[in-house]
Amino acid sequence: MNSVTLDGAVAAKHAENTRLIVQISCVATLGGFLFGFDSGVINGTVDGLKQAFQSTSAQIGFEVASMLLGCALGAFFAGRVADYWGRRSVLIISSVLFLLSALGAGAAHSATFFVFARIMGGFAVGAASVIAPAYIAEVAPARYRGRLATVQQIAIISGLFSAFLSNFLLAKAAGASTGTLWLGQDAWRWMFWMQALPSSLFLVSLLFIPESPRFLVVRKRDSEAKVVLARLYGEQEAANKFSEIGASLAQDRHRPKLSDLLDKASGRVRPIVWVGIGLATFQQLVGINVVFYYGAVLWQAVGFSENDALLINVFSGALSIGACLIAVLLIDRVGRKPLLWVGSVGMTVTLALVTFAFAHAGLDASGKLALSPAMGTVALVAANIYVAFFNMSWGPVMWVMLGEMFPNQIRGSGLAVAGAAQWTSNFAITVSFPILLTSIGLAGAYGIYAVAAAISVVFVLRYVKETRGKELEQMEG
């Protein structure tokens, strides 16, 4: 066989391995799609919940927010469970919980059962949110690991959009979310049941992907790890990769445990863990989920009509996907840290402009807050640029870094703590916004988010270390 033929065969094998890694990563990102779908589906069902359960406003608020409690629990326990049963195994458990939650929430005939089903779905969302990017990081080569993990954020937003579209079409077909559809069931119940379709696809697809090779090495299942590495990288590179993974664990190859997060010499929490918690918390403190969860309320509060407010939300969703695509193109070229600090600076400026605009809002004849045409334009443009800055930086990059920044021995435990911090912060911001709205107003609330964005600039420049191009075995804790 001449060298040209040999080179062609090597290139073909390399392309085959790359396709397999991309396919495996796409299966993992279905967890992100369900993350988005499960978060978005609740928006179209509030009227149905009120009618079915005779819920008060306070009860509806808890029914809507209950999923976030499950998310925090899921994120915390998933990392630990993943260290015992494996990354793929946790994703399979998540897919089953997604399916059961969808069926249960749609079939619920009491508020208690509904909340139980939503917390179950939240557990799946929390688990998928931390394990999917970690799994991708552990199977993908360093040269394009960031791009594959960033697709997770696109999948999340696509899931949100799909839930909104599904809700709209079902409500339109029934005449309202409380109208009757197939099998004599209300449309709002079918909104939840629609999630069973992607949940089933996720479950079946997971049965055809391998376990993370790094998890297998940590658990001393070396023969299985070598087989998976050969499938992913080819025989020669697989041998080198196996040696690298083994070397990174050679001095400390015990079963992972939560206490690994403590520095053995000082007894204090490792610095890398605090960085992970900081990344997870700042992603929420900048207030992005106020835009996602309360977008229509926000714009109606300053004088936009309901139709205009919903249209703004649709535009923001499309802009978010476009911004995520920018992140996909740049994350493995310019790195994680530059995207984070550029995003922080951009969010600080745009949030300050939104705060300025809201601070100059007046009252209309009915006593409702209203912006002048000029200030309305400033608020609208600045808010959407803010969304773009978030989705090209902190939105995807935080998840990418959490999946790759921790050393092999503490990855599961580190993800557990950071993931729980992210979802707890999400819950706090979501619950506190209505309170801030009535106590200090929109300008005060967005002023707080602007200050958090400004502090995040300092945090990134001082504490975050670049991970672009580094193999996972090079990560230091």
Tab-separated table of C-alpha atoms in Angstrom:
chain	number	residue	atom	x	y	z
A	1	MET	CA	0.000	0.000	0.000
A	2	ASN	CA	1.569	3.324	-1.047
A	3	SER	CA	1.736	6.377	1.244
A	4	VAL	CA	-1.079	8.205	-0.602
A	5	THR	CA	-3.446	5.293	-0.048
A	6	LEU	CA	-2.329	4.987	3.575
A	7	ASP	CA	-2.823	8.698	4.206
A	8	GLY	CA	-6.264	8.486	2.619
A	9	ALA	CA	-7.223	5.561	4.842
A	10	VAL	CA	-6.019	7.413	7.954
A	11	ALA	CA	-7.979	10.519	6.941
A	12	ALA	CA	-11.112	8.459	6.305
A	13	LYS	CA	-10.791	6.771	9.700
A	14	HIS	CA	-10.257	10.137	11.366
A	15	ALA	CA	-13.368	11.526	9.676
A	16	GLU	CA	-15.343	8.488	10.816
A	17	ASN	CA	-14.212	9.000	14.416
A	18	THR	CA	-15.136	12.696	14.249
A	19	ARG	CA	-18.610	11.870	12.917
A	20	LEU	CA	-19.126	9.424	15.777
A	21	ILE	CA	-18.103	12.024	18.375
A	22	VAL	CA	-20.435	14.606	16.810
A	23	GLN	CA	-23.315	12.096	16.751
A	24	ILE	CA	-22.723	11.151	20.387
A	25	SER	CA	-22.616	14.833	21.377
A	26	CYS	CA	-25.859	15.519	19.517
A	27	VAL	CA	-27.565	12.765	21.492
A	28	ALA	CA	-26.306	14.316	24.742
A	29	THR	CA	-27.608	17.742	23.713
A	30	LEU	CA	-31.123	16.319	23.462
A	31	GLY	CA	-30.965	16.674	27.237
A	32	GLY	CA	-30.501	20.410	26.671
A	33	PHE	CA	-33.478	20.486	24.320
A	34	LEU	CA	-35.640	18.860	26.990
A	35	PHE	CA	-34.183	21.268	29.559
A	36	GLY	CA	-35.549	24.126	27.429
A	37	PHE	CA	-38.844	22.429	26.567
A	38	ASP	CA	-39.618	21.547	30.181
A	39	SER	CA	-38.815	25.119	31.263
A	40	GLY	CA	-40.949	26.700	28.543
A	41	VAL	CA	-44.019	24.444	28.455
A	42	ILE	CA	-45.411	25.825	31.734
A	43	ASN	CA	-45.978	29.268	30.161
A	44	GLY	CA	-49.007	28.149	28.173
A	45	THR	CA	-50.693	26.151	30.921
A	46	VAL	CA	-51.328	28.674	33.708
A	47	ASP	CA	-55.019	29.215	32.838
A	48	GLY	CA	-55.554	25.454	32.717
A	49	LEU	CA	-53.925	24.991	36.120
A	50	LYS	CA	-56.092	27.697	37.656
A	51	GLN	CA	-59.229	26.090	36.265
A	52	ALA	CA	-58.304	22.482	37.055
A	53	PHE	CA	-56.961	22.974	40.583
A	54	GLN	CA	-58.775	26.177	41.610
A	55	SER	CA	-55.357	27.579	42.518
A	56	THR	CA	-54.803	31.020	44.004
A	57	SER	CA	-52.132	33.350	42.578
A	58	ALA	CA	-49.714	32.300	45.323
A	59	GLN	CA	-50.366	28.611	44.629
A	60	ILE	CA	-49.884	29.142	40.895
A	61	GLY	CA	-46.576	30.838	41.628
A	62	PHE	CA	-45.363	27.808	43.562
A	63	GLU	CA	-46.696	25.385	40.940
A	64	VAL	CA	-44.719	27.264	38.273
A	65	ALA	CA	-41.540	27.637	40.351
A	66	SER	CA	-41.587	24.126	41.850
A	67	MET	CA	-39.554	22.771	38.945
A	68	LEU	CA	-36.599	24.973	39.932
A	69	LEU	CA	-36.401	23.282	43.345
A	70	GLY	CA	-36.129	19.937	41.566
A	71	CYS	CA	-33.455	21.436	39.306
A	72	ALA	CA	-31.229	22.349	42.260
A	73	LEU	CA	-31.611	18.867	43.752
A	74	GLY	CA	-31.015	17.197	40.391
A	75	ALA	CA	-27.894	19.213	39.677
A	76	PHE	CA	-26.434	18.443	43.106
A	77	PHE	CA	-27.133	14.717	43.203
A	78	ALA	CA	-26.469	14.040	39.508
A	79	GLY	CA	-22.779	14.788	39.795
A	80	ARG	CA	-22.415	12.439	42.718
A	81	VAL	CA	-24.502	9.692	41.108
A	82	ALA	CA	-22.525	10.116	37.875
A	83	ASP	CA	-19.339	9.294	39.777
A	84	TYR	CA	-20.849	5.963	40.874
A	85	TRP	CA	-23.061	4.858	37.972
A	86	GLY	CA	-21.612	6.815	35.072
A	87	ARG	CA	-22.447	9.838	32.934
A	88	ARG	CA	-24.498	7.902	30.396
A	89	SER	CA	-26.432	6.155	33.156
A	90	VAL	CA	-27.440	9.486	34.720
A	91	LEU	CA	-28.586	10.785	31.330
A	92	ILE	CA	-30.714	7.640	30.896
A	93	ILE	CA	-32.260	8.190	34.338
A	94	SER	CA	-32.932	11.813	33.344
A	95	SER	CA	-34.677	10.758	30.133
A	96	VAL	CA	-36.963	8.426	32.090
A	97	LEU	CA	-37.769	11.212	34.568
A	98	PHE	CA	-38.494	13.611	31.687
A	99	LEU	CA	-40.935	11.078	30.270
A	100	LEU	CA	-42.655	10.331	33.593
A	101	SER	CA	-42.885	14.037	34.417
A	102	ALA	CA	-44.500	14.855	31.064
A	103	LEU	CA	-47.081	12.091	31.433
A	104	GLY	CA	-47.704	12.840	35.111
A	105	ALA	CA	-48.055	16.617	34.793
A	106	GLY	CA	-50.531	16.221	31.942
A	107	ALA	CA	-52.560	13.609	33.794
A	108	ALA	CA	-52.520	15.354	37.199
A	109	HIS	CA	-55.919	15.899	38.849
A	110	SER	CA	-54.568	17.528	42.002
A	111	ALA	CA	-52.102	20.323	42.632
A	112	THR	CA	-50.040	18.047	44.883
A	113	PHE	CA	-49.570	15.408	42.193
A	114	PHE	CA	-48.810	18.113	39.616
A	115	VAL	CA	-46.095	19.657	41.803
A	116	PHE	CA	-44.610	16.204	42.385
A	117	ALA	CA	-44.479	15.610	38.619
A	118	ARG	CA	-42.896	19.014	37.984
A	119	ILE	CA	-40.255	18.500	40.695
A	120	MET	CA	-39.477	15.154	39.048
A	121	GLY	CA	-39.049	16.975	35.737
A	122	GLY	CA	-36.912	19.578	37.484
A	123	PHE	CA	-34.659	16.843	38.831
A	124	ALA	CA	-34.176	15.665	35.233
A	125	VAL	CA	-33.491	19.214	34.018
A	126	GLY	CA	-30.920	19.811	36.763
A	127	ALA	CA	-29.175	16.515	36.071
A	128	ALA	CA	-29.093	16.999	32.296
A	129	SER	CA	-27.884	20.596	32.645
A	130	VAL	CA	-24.628	19.545	34.342
A	131	ILE	CA	-24.026	16.016	33.046
A	132	ALA	CA	-24.649	16.588	29.314
A	133	PRO	CA	-21.859	19.196	28.917
A	134	ALA	CA	-19.578	17.132	31.160
A	135	TYR	CA	-20.185	14.026	29.040
A	136	ILE	CA	-19.476	15.971	25.847
A	137	ALA	CA	-16.272	17.364	27.362
A	138	GLU	CA	-15.140	13.847	28.283
A	139	VAL	CA	-15.626	12.352	24.804
A	140	ALA	CA	-14.629	15.270	22.544
A	141	PRO	CA	-11.028	16.237	21.596
A	142	ALA	CA	-9.788	19.554	22.991
A	143	ARG	CA	-9.542	21.170	19.536
A	144	TYR	CA	-13.316	21.327	19.048
A	145	ARG	CA	-14.671	20.417	22.489
A	146	GLY	CA	-15.944	23.954	23.095
A	147	ARG	CA	-17.945	24.079	19.873
A	148	LEU	CA	-19.705	20.801	20.609
A	149	ALA	CA	-20.486	21.772	24.198
A	150	THR	CA	-21.789	25.187	23.084
A	151	VAL	CA	-24.429	23.448	20.969
A	152	GLN	CA	-26.024	22.605	24.334
A	153	GLN	CA	-27.135	26.242	24.717
A	154	ILE	CA	-28.612	26.265	21.212
A	155	ALA	CA	-30.492	23.092	22.108
A	156	ILE	CA	-31.852	24.719	25.286
A	157	ILE	CA	-33.162	27.745	23.395
A	158	SER	CA	-34.532	25.506	20.627
A	159	GLY	CA	-36.385	23.535	23.302
A	160	LEU	CA	-37.890	26.746	24.683
A	161	PHE	CA	-38.954	27.835	21.207
A	162	SER	CA	-40.446	24.409	20.457
A	163	ALA	CA	-42.462	24.491	23.683
A	164	PHE	CA	-43.795	27.969	22.865
A	165	LEU	CA	-44.706	26.877	19.331
A	166	SER	CA	-46.306	23.628	20.496
A	167	ASN	CA	-48.337	25.487	23.130
A	168	PHE	CA	-49.487	28.049	20.563
A	169	LEU	CA	-50.575	25.440	18.002
A	170	LEU	CA	-52.409	23.289	20.556
A	171	ALA	CA	-54.218	26.267	22.070
A	172	LYS	CA	-55.158	27.481	18.601
A	173	ALA	CA	-56.498	24.055	17.625
A	174	ALA	CA	-58.612	23.874	20.807
A	175	GLY	CA	-59.626	27.540	20.779
A	176	ALA	CA	-57.876	28.099	24.135
A	177	SER	CA	-55.493	26.306	26.489
A	178	THR	CA	-58.559	25.216	28.479
A	179	GLY	CA	-60.385	23.991	25.372
A	180	THR	CA	-60.937	20.290	24.636
A	181	LEU	CA	-58.705	18.363	22.235
A	182	TRP	CA	-58.098	14.699	21.443
A	183	LEU	CA	-59.513	11.977	23.702
A	184	GLY	CA	-61.659	14.606	25.408
A	185	GLN	CA	-58.640	16.080	27.237
A	186	ASP	CA	-57.896	19.788	27.650
A	187	ALA	CA	-55.234	21.372	25.446
A	188	TRP	CA	-53.053	22.344	28.422
A	189	ARG	CA	-52.700	18.660	29.317
A	190	TRP	CA	-51.563	17.872	25.764
A	191	MET	CA	-48.955	20.626	26.080
A	192	PHE	CA	-47.236	18.533	28.742
A	193	TRP	CA	-47.843	15.239	26.950
A	194	MET	CA	-46.090	16.571	23.829
A	195	GLN	CA	-42.859	16.436	25.796
A	196	ALA	CA	-43.173	12.647	25.837
A	197	LEU	CA	-42.083	12.566	22.168
A	198	PRO	CA	-38.599	14.111	22.552
A	199	SER	CA	-38.220	12.372	25.928
A	200	SER	CA	-38.746	8.977	24.287
A	201	LEU	CA	-36.319	9.876	21.491
A	202	PHE	CA	-33.724	10.884	24.082
A	203	LEU	CA	-34.148	7.616	25.995
A	204	VAL	CA	-33.849	5.393	22.923
A	205	SER	CA	-30.866	7.337	21.517
A	206	LEU	CA	-28.934	7.053	24.779
A	207	LEU	CA	-29.015	3.276	24.505
A	208	PHE	CA	-26.695	3.498	21.478
A	209	ILE	CA	-23.931	5.729	22.852
A	210	PRO	CA	-20.959	4.600	24.992
A	211	GLU	CA	-20.125	5.487	28.572
A	212	SER	CA	-17.568	8.233	29.173
A	213	PRO	CA	-14.064	6.728	28.840
A	214	ARG	CA	-12.722	8.944	31.627
A	215	PHE	CA	-15.383	7.681	34.017
A	216	LEU	CA	-14.440	4.110	33.084
A	217	VAL	CA	-10.763	4.766	33.838
A	218	VAL	CA	-11.605	6.393	37.184
A	219	ARG	CA	-13.664	3.304	38.085
A	220	LYS	CA	-10.763	1.045	36.993
A	221	ARG	CA	-12.770	-0.508	34.132
A	222	ASP	CA	-9.717	-0.224	31.902
A	223	SER	CA	-10.642	-2.758	29.238
A	224	GLU	CA	-13.992	-1.044	28.606
A	225	ALA	CA	-12.276	2.352	28.541
A	226	LYS	CA	-9.811	1.180	25.878
A	227	VAL	CA	-12.646	-0.077	23.662
A	228	VAL	CA	-14.510	3.238	23.898
A	229	LEU	CA	-11.350	5.285	23.309
A	230	ALA	CA	-10.561	3.211	20.218
A	231	ARG	CA	-14.058	3.929	18.852
A	232	LEU	CA	-13.637	7.638	19.499
A	233	TYR	CA	-10.026	8.283	18.507
A	234	GLY	CA	-8.666	5.223	16.685
A	235	GLU	CA	-6.293	2.587	18.053
A	236	GLN	CA	-3.052	4.594	18.119
A	237	GLU	CA	-4.420	7.815	19.607
A	238	ALA	CA	-6.561	5.783	21.997
A	239	ALA	CA	-3.483	4.197	23.551
A	240	ASN	CA	-1.891	7.602	24.098
A	241	LYS	CA	-5.109	9.006	25.532
A	242	PHE	CA	-5.505	6.062	27.916
A	243	SER	CA	-1.964	6.633	29.198
A	244	GLU	CA	-2.638	10.351	29.718
A	245	ILE	CA	-5.822	9.683	31.666
A	246	GLY	CA	-4.103	7.029	33.770
A	247	ALA	CA	-1.163	9.349	34.489
A	248	SER	CA	-3.501	12.124	35.677
A	249	LEU	CA	-5.016	9.685	38.181
A	250	ALA	CA	-1.878	7.728	39.066
A	251	GLN	CA	-1.210	9.442	42.388
A	252	ASP	CA	-4.825	9.496	43.564
A	253	ARG	CA	-7.109	6.963	41.931
A	254	HIS	CA	-9.630	6.372	44.702
A	255	ARG	CA	-13.398	6.375	44.363
A	256	PRO	CA	-14.514	10.030	43.983
A	257	LYS	CA	-16.213	11.583	46.993
A	258	LEU	CA	-17.495	15.019	48.001
A	259	SER	CA	-14.596	15.573	50.401
A	260	ASP	CA	-12.246	15.591	47.387
A	261	LEU	CA	-13.328	19.229	46.949
A	262	LEU	CA	-11.254	20.096	50.034
A	263	ASP	CA	-7.542	20.779	49.712
A	264	LYS	CA	-5.722	18.062	51.648
A	265	ALA	CA	-3.030	20.384	52.942
A	266	SER	CA	-5.181	23.278	54.147
A	267	GLY	CA	-8.520	21.555	54.661
A	268	ARG	CA	-10.214	24.407	52.771
A	269	VAL	CA	-12.390	24.255	49.685
A	270	ARG	CA	-10.234	24.117	46.565
A	271	PRO	CA	-9.984	27.437	44.671
A	272	ILE	CA	-11.285	25.822	41.465
A	273	VAL	CA	-14.526	24.938	43.264
A	274	TRP	CA	-15.082	28.583	44.263
A	275	VAL	CA	-14.466	29.611	40.664
A	276	GLY	CA	-17.081	27.095	39.512
A	277	ILE	CA	-19.589	28.393	42.065
A	278	GLY	CA	-18.798	31.968	40.991
A	279	LEU	CA	-19.377	31.188	37.316
A	280	ALA	CA	-22.642	29.408	38.083
A	281	THR	CA	-23.927	32.182	40.361
A	282	PHE	CA	-22.965	35.181	38.229
A	283	GLN	CA	-24.701	33.624	35.233
A	284	GLN	CA	-27.970	34.107	37.132
A	285	LEU	CA	-27.196	37.300	39.080
A	286	VAL	CA	-27.060	39.283	35.819
A	287	GLY	CA	-30.830	38.721	35.599
A	288	ILE	CA	-31.172	36.859	32.320
A	289	ASN	CA	-34.046	34.674	33.483
A	290	VAL	CA	-36.060	37.773	34.365
A	291	VAL	CA	-36.105	38.420	30.613
A	292	PHE	CA	-36.940	34.785	29.792
A	293	TYR	CA	-39.564	34.197	32.498
A	294	TYR	CA	-41.074	37.685	32.811
A	295	GLY	CA	-40.471	39.157	29.359
A	296	ALA	CA	-44.124	39.831	28.558
A	297	VAL	CA	-44.768	41.251	32.051
A	298	LEU	CA	-41.687	43.448	31.753
A	299	TRP	CA	-42.634	45.117	28.462
A	300	GLN	CA	-46.289	45.487	29.372
A	301	ALA	CA	-45.183	47.165	32.612
A	302	VAL	CA	-43.650	50.021	30.622
A	303	GLY	CA	-46.514	50.554	28.202
A	304	PHE	CA	-46.151	48.003	25.392
A	305	SER	CA	-49.294	46.133	24.372
A	306	GLU	CA	-49.587	42.377	25.009
A	307	ASN	CA	-49.150	41.590	21.306
A	308	ASP	CA	-46.064	43.798	21.082
A	309	ALA	CA	-44.635	42.241	24.255
A	310	LEU	CA	-45.066	38.718	22.874
A	311	LEU	CA	-43.524	39.784	19.558
A	312	ILE	CA	-40.514	41.205	21.406
A	313	ASN	CA	-40.093	37.852	23.162
A	314	VAL	CA	-40.137	36.007	19.821
A	315	PHE	CA	-37.517	38.389	18.446
A	316	SER	CA	-35.372	37.935	21.568
A	317	GLY	CA	-35.555	34.164	21.132
A	318	ALA	CA	-34.378	34.357	17.522
A	319	LEU	CA	-31.607	36.765	18.545
A	320	SER	CA	-30.524	34.337	21.267
A	321	ILE	CA	-30.035	31.518	18.771
A	322	GLY	CA	-28.020	33.803	16.481
A	323	ALA	CA	-25.808	34.899	19.378
A	324	CYS	CA	-25.207	31.263	20.373
A	325	LEU	CA	-24.031	30.534	16.832
A	326	ILE	CA	-21.461	33.312	17.232
A	327	ALA	CA	-20.242	31.570	20.376
A	328	VAL	CA	-19.948	28.274	18.475
A	329	LEU	CA	-17.726	29.970	15.887
A	330	LEU	CA	-15.509	31.772	18.400
A	331	ILE	CA	-15.189	29.637	21.531
A	332	ASP	CA	-12.406	27.368	20.217
A	333	ARG	CA	-10.706	30.228	18.365
A	334	VAL	CA	-10.544	33.096	20.847
A	335	GLY	CA	-11.148	31.074	24.016
A	336	ARG	CA	-13.562	30.972	26.922
A	337	LYS	CA	-12.179	33.802	29.078
A	338	PRO	CA	-12.276	36.523	26.375
A	339	LEU	CA	-15.896	35.674	25.569
A	340	LEU	CA	-16.805	35.867	29.249
A	341	TRP	CA	-15.244	39.268	29.946
A	342	VAL	CA	-16.510	40.786	26.685
A	343	GLY	CA	-19.967	39.482	27.593
A	344	SER	CA	-19.686	40.935	31.110
A	345	VAL	CA	-18.666	44.364	29.816
A	346	GLY	CA	-21.428	44.318	27.197
A	347	MET	CA	-24.069	43.299	29.738
A	348	THR	CA	-22.904	45.958	32.198
A	349	VAL	CA	-23.300	48.734	29.630
A	350	THR	CA	-26.617	47.527	28.230
A	351	LEU	CA	-28.144	46.854	31.658
A	352	ALA	CA	-27.077	50.343	32.745
A	353	LEU	CA	-28.866	51.773	29.705
A	354	VAL	CA	-32.016	49.754	30.491
A	355	THR	CA	-31.851	51.000	34.076
A	356	PHE	CA	-31.465	54.584	32.849
A	357	ALA	CA	-34.474	54.229	30.544
A	358	PHE	CA	-36.694	52.719	33.247
A	359	ALA	CA	-35.593	55.402	35.713
A	360	HIS	CA	-37.024	58.010	33.318
A	361	ALA	CA	-40.381	56.264	32.891
A	362	GLY	CA	-43.467	58.287	33.711
A	363	LEU	CA	-47.078	57.402	34.466
A	364	ASP	CA	-49.924	57.382	31.960
A	365	ALA	CA	-53.479	58.583	32.637
A	366	SER	CA	-54.386	55.303	34.324
A	367	GLY	CA	-51.358	55.421	36.597
A	368	LYS	CA	-49.469	52.733	34.643
A	369	LEU	CA	-45.735	53.053	34.056
A	370	ALA	CA	-44.939	54.305	30.546
A	371	LEU	CA	-41.812	55.175	28.579
A	372	SER	CA	-41.454	58.052	26.165
A	373	PRO	CA	-40.798	57.000	22.529
A	374	ALA	CA	-37.108	57.827	22.931
A	375	MET	CA	-36.670	55.985	26.230
A	376	GLY	CA	-38.792	53.086	24.921
A	377	THR	CA	-36.382	52.713	22.010
A	378	VAL	CA	-33.362	52.853	24.327
A	379	ALA	CA	-34.839	50.189	26.624
A	380	LEU	CA	-35.896	47.914	23.771
A	381	VAL	CA	-32.610	48.067	21.858
A	382	ALA	CA	-30.421	47.849	24.973
A	383	ALA	CA	-32.374	44.895	26.406
A	384	ASN	CA	-32.068	42.900	23.194
A	385	ILE	CA	-28.362	43.685	22.836
A	386	TYR	CA	-28.009	42.523	26.447
A	387	VAL	CA	-29.678	39.220	25.519
A	388	ALA	CA	-27.257	38.870	22.586
A	389	PHE	CA	-24.201	39.532	24.795
A	390	PHE	CA	-25.406	36.940	27.315
A	391	ASN	CA	-26.027	34.239	24.724
A	392	MET	CA	-22.686	34.707	23.010
A	393	SER	CA	-20.840	34.510	26.320
A	394	TRP	CA	-22.136	33.534	29.760
A	395	GLY	CA	-25.084	31.493	28.442
A	396	PRO	CA	-23.076	28.767	26.695
A	397	VAL	CA	-19.557	29.374	28.048
A	398	MET	CA	-20.476	28.835	31.709
A	399	TRP	CA	-21.813	25.347	30.922
A	400	VAL	CA	-18.788	24.568	28.741
A	401	MET	CA	-16.372	25.567	31.491
A	402	LEU	CA	-18.196	23.687	34.230
A	403	GLY	CA	-18.018	20.558	32.084
A	404	GLU	CA	-14.278	20.802	31.472
A	405	MET	CA	-12.564	22.921	34.166
A	406	PHE	CA	-12.473	20.386	37.020
A	407	PRO	CA	-9.754	17.690	37.218
A	408	ASN	CA	-10.953	14.145	36.460
A	409	GLN	CA	-11.006	13.048	40.096
A	410	ILE	CA	-13.347	15.843	41.247
A	411	ARG	CA	-15.389	16.535	38.107
A	412	GLY	CA	-18.575	14.906	39.383
A	413	SER	CA	-18.391	16.494	42.826
A	414	GLY	CA	-17.453	19.888	41.415
A	415	LEU	CA	-20.388	19.776	39.029
A	416	ALA	CA	-22.695	18.798	41.884
A	417	VAL	CA	-21.841	21.876	43.930
A	418	ALA	CA	-21.628	24.354	41.043
A	419	GLY	CA	-24.817	23.042	39.439
A	420	ALA	CA	-26.736	23.328	42.685
A	421	ALA	CA	-25.439	26.906	43.078
A	422	GLN	CA	-26.632	27.763	39.566
A	423	TRP	CA	-30.170	26.497	40.063
A	424	THR	CA	-30.463	27.929	43.570
A	425	SER	CA	-29.459	31.332	42.175
A	426	ASN	CA	-31.957	30.857	39.347
A	427	PHE	CA	-34.713	30.204	41.883
A	428	ALA	CA	-33.712	33.222	43.995
A	429	ILE	CA	-33.684	35.619	41.029
A	430	THR	CA	-36.973	34.249	39.672
A	431	VAL	CA	-38.796	34.494	42.996
A	432	SER	CA	-37.339	37.882	43.960
A	433	PHE	CA	-38.153	39.790	40.758
A	434	PRO	CA	-41.886	40.315	41.469
A	435	ILE	CA	-40.938	41.528	44.950
A	436	LEU	CA	-38.321	43.925	43.554
A	437	LEU	CA	-40.795	45.110	40.926
A	438	THR	CA	-43.250	46.282	43.590
A	439	SER	CA	-40.677	47.523	46.129
A	440	ILE	CA	-37.936	49.321	44.162
A	441	GLY	CA	-39.342	49.224	40.628
A	442	LEU	CA	-37.868	48.114	37.313
A	443	ALA	CA	-35.027	50.641	37.455
A	444	GLY	CA	-33.956	49.397	40.898
A	445	ALA	CA	-34.134	45.727	39.875
A	446	TYR	CA	-32.136	46.228	36.688
A	447	GLY	CA	-29.684	48.424	38.576
A	448	ILE	CA	-28.910	45.415	40.809
A	449	TYR	CA	-28.359	43.208	37.754
A	450	ALA	CA	-26.081	45.858	36.200
A	451	VAL	CA	-23.934	45.964	39.356
A	452	ALA	CA	-23.674	42.146	39.319
A	453	ALA	CA	-22.553	42.258	35.663
A	454	ALA	CA	-19.894	44.857	36.539
A	455	ILE	CA	-18.575	42.703	39.397
A	456	SER	CA	-18.461	39.704	37.026
A	457	VAL	CA	-15.922	41.583	34.858
A	458	VAL	CA	-13.508	41.695	37.804
A	459	PHE	CA	-14.277	38.080	38.709
A	460	VAL	CA	-13.439	36.838	35.197
A	461	LEU	CA	-10.237	38.863	34.830
A	462	ARG	CA	-8.921	37.897	38.261
A	463	TYR	CA	-10.061	34.340	38.905
A	464	VAL	CA	-11.047	32.539	35.692
A	465	LYS	CA	-8.318	30.593	33.895
A	466	GLU	CA	-8.446	29.820	30.184
A	467	THR	CA	-9.185	26.186	29.262
A	468	ARG	CA	-9.149	26.434	25.442
A	469	GLY	CA	-7.010	23.766	23.811
A	470	LYS	CA	-6.234	21.974	27.085
A	471	GLU	CA	-6.895	18.292	27.495
A	472	LEU	CA	-8.987	17.409	30.537
A	473	GLU	CA	-5.953	15.731	32.071
A	474	GLN	CA	-4.206	19.141	32.144
A	475	MET	CA	-6.864	20.782	34.304
A	476	GLU	CA	-5.575	21.841	37.700
A	477	GLY	CA	-7.598	22.087	40.897
